[in-house]
Coordinates of C-alpha atoms and ligand atoms in Angstrom, one line a residue:
M37 CA 19.7 9.6 -101.3
R38 CA 20.3 7.6 -98.7
I39 CA 16.8 5.2 -96.9
E40 CA 18.0 3.9 -94.2
L41 CA 18.5 6.3 -91.5
T42 CA 21.4 7.7 -89.6
E43 CA 22.4 6.8 -86.6
E44 CA 21.6 9.9 -84.5
Q45 CA 17.8 10.1 -86.4
R46 CA 17.5 6.1 -85.3
M47 CA 19.1 6.7 -81.8
L48 CA 15.6 9.7 -81.8
R49 CA 13.0 7.2 -83.3
D50 CA 13.5 4.8 -80.5
E51 CA 13.7 7.5 -77.5
V52 CA 10.4 8.9 -79.3
R53 CA 8.4 5.9 -79.2
R54 CA 9.7 4.7 -75.8
F55 CA 7.9 8.0 -74.9
A56 CA 4.4 7.8 -77.0
D57 CA 4.5 4.7 -75.5
E58 CA 5.1 5.8 -71.9
V59 CA 3.9 8.8 -71.0
V60 CA 1.7 9.3 -74.9
R61 CA -0.1 6.7 -74.4
P62 CA -1.9 5.4 -71.6
R63 CA -3.4 9.5 -72.1
A64 CA -4.6 9.0 -75.4
T65 CA -8.3 7.5 -75.1
E66 CA -8.9 9.6 -72.0
I67 CA -7.9 13.5 -74.2
D68 CA -9.8 11.4 -76.7
R69 CA -13.3 11.6 -75.5
S70 CA -12.2 15.0 -73.2
G71 CA -10.9 16.8 -75.7
E72 CA -8.3 18.1 -73.0
F73 CA -5.4 20.2 -74.5
P74 CA -2.9 17.9 -72.6
R75 CA -0.2 20.9 -71.3
D76 CA 1.2 18.4 -69.1
Y77 CA 3.1 16.1 -71.6
Y78 CA 3.2 18.9 -73.7
D79 CA 6.1 20.6 -72.4
Q80 CA 7.8 17.5 -71.3
A81 CA 7.6 17.8 -75.6
G82 CA 9.3 20.9 -75.7
A83 CA 11.7 20.0 -72.6
M84 CA 12.5 17.0 -75.3
G85 CA 13.0 19.4 -78.1
L86 CA 10.1 17.9 -79.8
A87 CA 8.0 22.0 -81.0
G88 CA 10.4 22.8 -82.9
V89 CA 13.0 19.3 -84.0
A90 CA 14.5 20.8 -87.3
V91 CA 14.9 24.9 -86.3
P92 CA 18.5 25.3 -84.6
E93 CA 19.6 25.0 -81.9
E94 CA 20.5 29.3 -81.1
Y95 CA 16.6 30.0 -81.8
G96 CA 15.1 27.0 -79.4
G97 CA 14.7 24.5 -81.3
A98 CA 16.7 19.9 -82.1
G99 CA 19.0 21.5 -84.6
M100 CA 17.5 17.8 -86.7
D101 CA 16.6 17.8 -90.3
A102 CA 13.6 17.0 -92.6
I103 CA 13.6 13.2 -91.8
S104 CA 13.6 13.5 -88.3
Y105 CA 10.9 16.1 -88.4
C106 CA 8.8 12.8 -89.9
L107 CA 10.5 10.8 -87.8
V108 CA 9.2 12.4 -84.9
I109 CA 5.1 13.0 -85.9
E110 CA 4.7 9.2 -86.9
E111 CA 5.8 8.1 -83.5
I112 CA 4.0 9.9 -81.9
S113 CA 0.9 9.6 -84.1
R114 CA 1.0 6.3 -83.8
V115 CA 0.2 6.2 -80.4
C116 CA -2.2 9.0 -80.3
A117 CA -2.5 10.7 -84.1
T118 CA -4.5 14.6 -82.4
S119 CA -1.1 14.6 -80.0
G120 CA 0.7 13.9 -83.3
V121 CA -1.2 17.5 -84.8
I122 CA -0.7 19.0 -82.2
L123 CA 2.7 19.0 -82.7
S124 CA 2.2 19.3 -86.6
V125 CA 1.6 22.3 -86.7
N126 CA 3.9 24.0 -84.2
N127 CA 6.5 22.7 -85.8
S128 CA 5.8 22.8 -89.6
L129 CA 2.9 25.5 -89.5
V130 CA 4.4 28.2 -87.8
C131 CA 7.5 27.4 -86.5
D132 CA 9.1 26.5 -90.1
P133 CA 8.3 30.1 -91.6
I134 CA 9.2 32.1 -88.9
L135 CA 12.7 30.3 -89.5
K136 CA 11.7 30.8 -92.7
F137 CA 11.0 34.8 -93.8
G138 CA 11.9 36.0 -89.7
S139 CA 13.8 38.8 -88.9
E140 CA 16.4 38.1 -86.2
E141 CA 13.7 40.5 -83.8
Q142 CA 11.0 38.0 -84.6
K143 CA 13.5 34.8 -84.0
M144 CA 14.2 35.9 -81.0
E145 CA 11.4 36.6 -79.3
F146 CA 9.1 34.7 -81.4
L147 CA 10.6 31.3 -82.4
K148 CA 12.4 30.7 -79.4
P149 CA 9.5 29.9 -77.0
L150 CA 7.1 28.4 -80.3
A151 CA 10.2 25.7 -80.5
A152 CA 10.8 25.8 -77.1
G153 CA 7.4 24.4 -76.6
E154 CA 6.5 27.9 -74.4
K155 CA 4.2 28.3 -76.3
L156 CA 2.2 27.4 -78.7
G157 CA 1.7 28.6 -82.2
C158 CA -1.9 28.1 -84.3
F159 CA -1.3 29.0 -88.1
A160 CA -5.0 31.3 -89.7
L161 CA -5.3 30.8 -92.2
T162 CA -9.1 28.8 -93.1
E163 CA -11.9 31.8 -93.2
P164 CA -16.0 30.7 -93.7
G165 CA -15.7 31.2 -97.5
A166 CA -11.6 30.5 -97.8
G167 CA -11.6 27.0 -97.6
S168 CA -9.5 25.2 -100.7
D169 CA -9.8 28.3 -102.9
A170 CA -7.2 29.4 -99.9
A171 CA -6.3 33.3 -101.7
A172 CA -10.0 34.6 -101.1
L173 CA -9.6 35.2 -97.6
R174 CA -11.4 38.2 -96.4
S175 CA -9.8 39.3 -93.5
T176 CA -8.5 42.8 -93.7
A177 CA -5.4 44.4 -92.7
R178 CA -5.8 48.6 -92.8
R179 CA -1.7 50.8 -92.8
D180 CA -2.5 53.1 -89.3
G181 CA 0.7 54.7 -88.2
D182 CA 2.9 52.0 -87.6
G183 CA 1.4 49.4 -88.0
Y184 CA -1.4 48.0 -88.6
V185 CA -5.0 47.0 -87.2
I186 CA -6.5 43.6 -87.9
D187 CA -10.0 42.3 -88.8
G188 CA -11.8 38.9 -90.2
N189 CA -12.8 35.5 -89.6
K190 CA -11.0 31.9 -88.9
V191 CA -12.6 28.6 -88.5
F192 CA -10.5 25.0 -88.3
I193 CA -7.8 26.6 -86.6
T194 CA -5.7 23.1 -84.8
N195 CA -4.6 24.3 -81.4
G196 CA -6.8 27.1 -82.2
T197 CA -8.2 27.1 -78.5
D198 CA -4.5 26.8 -76.4
A199 CA -2.2 28.8 -78.6
D200 CA -0.2 31.4 -77.7
V201 CA 0.7 33.2 -81.1
A202 CA -1.2 32.9 -83.4
L203 CA 0.3 33.0 -87.4
V204 CA -2.4 35.1 -89.5
F205 CA -2.8 35.6 -93.0
A206 CA -4.8 38.5 -94.1
T207 CA -4.7 40.8 -97.3
V208 CA -3.9 44.2 -97.2
D209 CA -5.9 45.7 -99.9
P210 CA -8.9 42.6 -101.5
A211 CA -8.6 44.2 -105.2
L212 CA -4.7 42.6 -105.3
K213 CA -6.0 39.1 -104.9
H214 CA -3.4 36.7 -103.9
R215 CA -0.1 39.3 -104.1
G216 CA -2.0 41.8 -101.4
I217 CA -1.9 38.8 -98.4
T218 CA 0.3 40.1 -95.2
A219 CA 1.3 37.5 -92.6
F220 CA 1.3 38.0 -89.5
L221 CA 3.1 36.9 -85.8
V222 CA 0.4 37.7 -83.4
P223 CA 0.4 36.9 -79.7
T224 CA -3.5 35.6 -78.5
D225 CA -3.8 38.2 -75.6
T226 CA -3.6 41.1 -78.2
P227 CA -6.6 43.9 -77.7
G228 CA -9.2 41.9 -80.3
F229 CA -8.1 38.7 -81.0
S230 CA -10.8 36.5 -79.8
H231 CA -11.5 32.7 -80.1
G232 CA -14.7 30.4 -80.2
G233 CA -15.1 27.1 -78.7
H234 CA -14.3 23.7 -79.3
E235 CA -15.9 21.4 -82.8
Y236 CA -16.7 18.7 -81.4
K237 CA -15.5 16.2 -84.1
L238 CA -15.1 13.6 -85.8
G239 CA -11.8 12.5 -84.7
V240 CA -8.8 14.1 -83.5
N241 CA -10.0 15.9 -80.0
A242 CA -7.6 17.4 -78.0
S243 CA -6.2 19.2 -80.9
G244 CA -8.9 21.3 -80.5
T245 CA -9.9 23.0 -83.5
T246 CA -12.0 26.8 -83.5
E247 CA -13.7 30.3 -85.3
L248 CA -10.6 32.9 -85.0
A249 CA -12.2 37.0 -84.9
F250 CA -10.4 39.7 -85.4
E251 CA -11.9 43.6 -84.1
G252 CA -10.1 46.0 -84.8
M253 CA -6.7 44.7 -84.1
R254 CA -3.7 46.5 -84.4
V255 CA 0.0 45.3 -84.5
P256 CA 3.2 46.8 -85.7
A257 CA 4.7 46.3 -88.1
A258 CA 6.9 45.2 -86.6
W259 CA 5.0 41.9 -85.9
R260 CA 4.9 41.3 -89.8
L261 CA 6.1 38.6 -91.4
G262 CA 8.1 39.2 -94.1
E263 CA 6.7 41.1 -98.0
E264 CA 4.5 43.2 -97.9
G265 CA 1.7 41.1 -100.6
E266 CA 4.5 37.7 -99.3
G267 CA 1.6 36.7 -97.7
F268 CA 0.2 33.8 -99.7
K269 CA 3.8 32.5 -100.2
V270 CA 4.6 32.3 -97.7
A271 CA 1.1 30.3 -97.1
M272 CA 1.8 27.9 -99.5
S273 CA 5.5 27.3 -98.7
T274 CA 4.9 26.8 -95.5
L275 CA 1.6 23.9 -96.3
D276 CA 4.1 22.5 -98.3
G277 CA 6.0 21.9 -95.6
G278 CA 2.9 20.8 -93.3
R279 CA 2.2 18.3 -95.3
I280 CA 4.7 15.6 -95.5
G281 CA 4.5 16.0 -91.2
I282 CA 0.4 15.4 -92.0
A283 CA 2.0 12.2 -94.3
A284 CA 4.3 11.6 -91.8
Q285 CA 1.1 11.8 -89.4
A286 CA -0.9 9.3 -91.4
V287 CA 2.3 7.0 -91.5
G288 CA 2.1 6.7 -87.8
I289 CA -2.0 6.6 -87.5
A290 CA -1.9 3.8 -89.5
Q291 CA 1.3 1.7 -87.8
G292 CA -0.5 1.8 -84.7
A293 CA -3.4 0.1 -86.2
M294 CA -2.1 -2.4 -87.9
E295 CA 0.2 -2.8 -84.4
E296 CA -3.4 -2.9 -82.6
A297 CA -4.9 -5.2 -85.4
L298 CA -1.3 -8.2 -85.7
Q299 CA -1.8 -8.5 -82.1
Y300 CA -5.9 -8.5 -82.3
A301 CA -5.6 -11.0 -84.8
K302 CA -3.0 -13.7 -83.3
D303 CA -5.0 -12.7 -80.1
R304 CA -8.5 -13.3 -81.2
E305 CA -9.2 -17.3 -82.0
Q306 CA -11.9 -18.5 -84.5
F307 CA -12.8 -22.1 -85.4
G308 CA -10.6 -23.5 -83.5
R309 CA -7.8 -21.9 -84.9
P310 CA -6.4 -17.7 -84.5
L311 CA -7.2 -15.3 -86.5
T312 CA -2.8 -15.4 -88.5
A313 CA -3.7 -19.1 -89.7
F314 CA -7.1 -17.2 -92.5
Q315 CA -4.9 -16.1 -95.4
A316 CA -7.9 -13.8 -95.8
I317 CA -6.5 -12.9 -92.6
Q318 CA -2.7 -12.9 -94.4
H319 CA -3.9 -10.8 -96.8
Y320 CA -5.2 -8.0 -95.5
L321 CA -1.9 -7.8 -93.3
A322 CA 0.3 -8.2 -96.0
D323 CA -1.9 -5.2 -98.3
M324 CA -1.5 -3.1 -95.0
S325 CA 2.1 -3.4 -94.2
M326 CA 3.1 -3.1 -98.5
E327 CA 1.5 -0.2 -98.7
L328 CA 2.8 1.7 -95.1
D329 CA 6.1 1.0 -96.8
A330 CA 5.3 2.7 -99.5
A331 CA 3.7 6.1 -97.9
R332 CA 7.0 6.1 -95.2
L333 CA 8.6 5.7 -98.6
L334 CA 7.8 8.8 -100.1
T335 CA 6.9 10.8 -96.6
W336 CA 11.2 10.3 -96.8
K337 CA 11.1 11.7 -100.0
A338 CA 9.9 14.4 -99.5
A339 CA 11.4 15.4 -96.7
W340 CA 14.8 14.8 -98.4
A341 CA 13.5 17.2 -101.3
K342 CA 12.7 20.0 -97.9
T343 CA 16.6 19.5 -97.4
H344 CA 18.3 19.5 -100.4
R345 CA 15.5 21.5 -103.4
K346 CA 13.6 25.3 -102.6
R347 CA 10.9 23.5 -104.8
Y348 CA 9.4 21.0 -103.3
S349 CA 5.7 21.0 -104.2
L350 CA 5.5 17.6 -106.1
E351 CA 6.7 15.8 -104.2
A352 CA 5.0 16.7 -100.8
A353 CA 1.1 16.3 -102.6
Q354 CA 2.3 12.7 -103.3
A355 CA 3.7 12.1 -100.5
K356 CA 0.4 13.4 -98.3
L357 CA -2.2 12.4 -101.0
Y358 CA -0.7 8.1 -100.8
S359 CA -0.2 9.0 -97.4
A360 CA -4.1 9.8 -96.6
E361 CA -5.7 7.8 -98.5
M362 CA -3.6 5.2 -97.2
A363 CA -4.2 5.7 -93.5
Q364 CA -7.7 4.9 -94.8
R365 CA -7.6 1.6 -95.7
V366 CA -5.5 0.4 -93.0
T367 CA -7.5 1.9 -89.4
T368 CA -10.7 -0.2 -92.4
K369 CA -8.5 -3.6 -92.7
A370 CA -7.5 -3.2 -89.7
L371 CA -11.0 -2.3 -87.9
Q372 CA -12.6 -5.2 -89.8
I373 CA -9.8 -7.9 -89.0
H374 CA -11.0 -6.9 -85.2
G375 CA -14.4 -7.9 -86.3
G376 CA -17.7 -6.3 -84.1
Y377 CA -15.2 -5.1 -81.4
G378 CA -13.6 -3.1 -84.2
Y379 CA -16.9 -0.8 -83.7
T380 CA -17.0 -0.6 -79.6
K381 CA -15.0 1.6 -78.3
E382 CA -13.5 -1.2 -76.4
Y383 CA -10.5 -1.5 -78.8
N384 CA -8.6 1.3 -80.6
V385 CA -9.0 0.9 -83.2
E386 CA -11.8 2.5 -83.5
R387 CA -10.0 5.5 -82.8
Y388 CA -7.8 5.5 -84.5
F389 CA -10.9 3.8 -87.6
R390 CA -12.2 8.5 -86.8
D391 CA -9.5 10.5 -86.9
A392 CA -7.2 8.9 -89.9
R393 CA -10.0 11.0 -92.0
I394 CA -8.6 14.4 -90.9
T395 CA -5.8 13.6 -93.5
E396 CA -7.3 13.7 -96.9
I397 CA -9.2 17.3 -95.2
Y398 CA -6.3 19.3 -93.5
E399 CA -4.0 21.1 -95.0
G400 CA -4.8 21.2 -98.7
T401 CA -7.6 18.1 -99.7
S402 CA -7.2 14.7 -102.0
E403 CA -8.6 16.7 -104.3
I404 CA -6.8 19.7 -104.3
H405 CA -2.7 17.2 -104.0
K406 CA -4.4 15.5 -106.6
M407 CA -4.5 19.4 -108.9
V408 CA -1.1 20.8 -107.2
I409 CA -0.1 17.3 -108.4
A410 CA -1.2 17.6 -112.6
D411 CA -0.4 21.0 -112.4
W412 CA 3.2 19.9 -111.7
I413 CA 3.8 17.6 -114.8
L414 CA 2.1 19.1 -117.3
K415 CA 4.1 21.8 -116.9
A416 CA 7.4 19.5 -116.8
S417 CA 5.6 18.2 -119.7
Ligands
CAA588 N1 4.9 27.1 -102.5 C1 5.8 28.7 -103.2 N2 5.2 30.3 -104.0 C2 3.6 29.3 -104.4 C3 3.4 27.7 -103.9 C4 3.7 26.9 -103.3 N3 4.4 26.0 -102.4 N4 1.9 27.6 -104.7 C5 1.3 28.2 -105.5 N5 2.8 30.0 -105.8 C6 2.2 30.6 -106.2 C7 2.4 30.8 -107.1 O1 3.8 30.6 -107.5 C8 2.0 32.2 -107.7 O2 3.1 32.5 -107.9 P1 3.2 34.2 -108.5 O3 2.1 35.5 -107.5 O4 4.6 35.0 -108.5 O5 2.1 33.9 -109.3 C9 1.0 32.3 -106.8 O6 1.7 31.4 -105.4 C10 -0.5 32.5 -106.5 O7 -0.8 29.7 -107.7 P2 -1.8 29.4 -108.0 O8 -2.5 30.4 -108.6 O9 -1.7 28.4 -108.3 O10 -2.9 30.3 -106.9 P3 -4.4 29.4 -106.4 O11 -4.9 30.8 -105.6 O12 -4.9 28.8 -108.1 O13 -4.2 29.2 -105.2 C11 -3.7 25.7 -104.0 C12 -3.2 27.6 -105.7 C13 -2.7 24.7 -104.4 C14 -5.4 25.7 -104.7 C15 -4.1 26.5 -102.8 O14 -4.9 27.9 -102.3 C16 -4.7 25.7 -102.0 O15 -3.3 25.3 -101.3 N6 -5.3 25.6 -101.3 C17 -5.5 24.5 -100.3 C18 -5.9 25.8 -99.0 C19 -4.9 24.6 -97.6 O16 -4.2 23.4 -97.6 N7 -5.5 24.5 -96.0 C20 -4.7 24.0 -94.9 C21 -5.4 25.3 -93.6 S1 -3.7 24.8 -92.6 C22 -4.7 23.4 -91.8 O17 -5.6 22.4 -92.3 C23 -4.1 23.4 -91.0 C24 -4.6 22.4 -89.6 O18 -5.3 22.6 -89.5 C25 -4.3 21.2 -89.3

């Protein structure tokens, strides 16, 4: 495994960093406060290939690798975490499973416009009674002629207020437990599909999180992704990839907070010296940079494993768990370095601190990742 970026990856990172600094950063505070979906620069990101980074060009994407995908999510999240997760959900929770499990017709109909950024996707797994225990979902898909009728409710669906396509999980037979779960690609203008309003959240405010309701929603069998009963594996293997994206998001948030703290520490004087002259602050900065590098390397290792292995659940769980916890520590120290100013909305660091929190919760809590990691260690012993 190489731990140096290739020339192509470096060029991509620099191009995305420029886009993030020039286009995304100036809107970050405003969309955090308004919760407005940033449609204008989402379209621009799509035109740059950022909505389907690892999707082959023939299906509308940029045709790059999993590490390139991490670089994109890190660079965008470095300036705006909510923009990072909007892209991450579309790339890894919607485009990726269509690429992996979809028919040629589904790739042309659904994947192409999603990967090109012309449409936006959401991943509809979580339900009021099925969060960490995803297999307990209760939405049903009843066979009806040459299609299905779906009924049920979803909660906490990221991008749910703005998506054009939802990847919906429902069971064809609750008695079959996880083996009844089946995945469907559903355009959100399908009769019987509706969404609620924005959840009022702590952070990542512009990636509209909402409830979905399906009432007698008729879908043709051609929209089923994978086989009947294969949906839980579609969901779990998709989340392995998604968790690498969230690890990259956490690294980006921490990197952004670190940069803000470093600049503040250089500018701010106390006791006649800049804060950087104090050993306490130097130790904070040293710990922050070391932990950031460790998280970034774990994330790249997981991306490497995604490219080279059939299963990479262990690497994805380790990267997501460590990076999310690291982001809490780094943003807390970054805020501390800012002192009282860090607690005000005058400085960006409070946004980084709030946005970091969700990385320990969505796409599997830290506690779930410890379970996954322990299972792999015990199975291998
Ligand atoms: N890849 C492929 N198959 C997998 C798999 C994976 N990663 N993980 C499990 N499976 C398979 C197992 O091999 C098993 O297969 P068989 O039927 O052949 O035996 C089957 O799935 C059941 O596996 P488990 O018994 O391990 O399943 P479980 O019910 O105990 O659940 C869990 C395991 C890890 C706890 C899982 O439920 C989980 O990941 N929970 C967290 C849910 C989650 O991450 N939700 C995120 C919602 S989306 C989101 O957050 C998006 C956003 O907002 C940004």
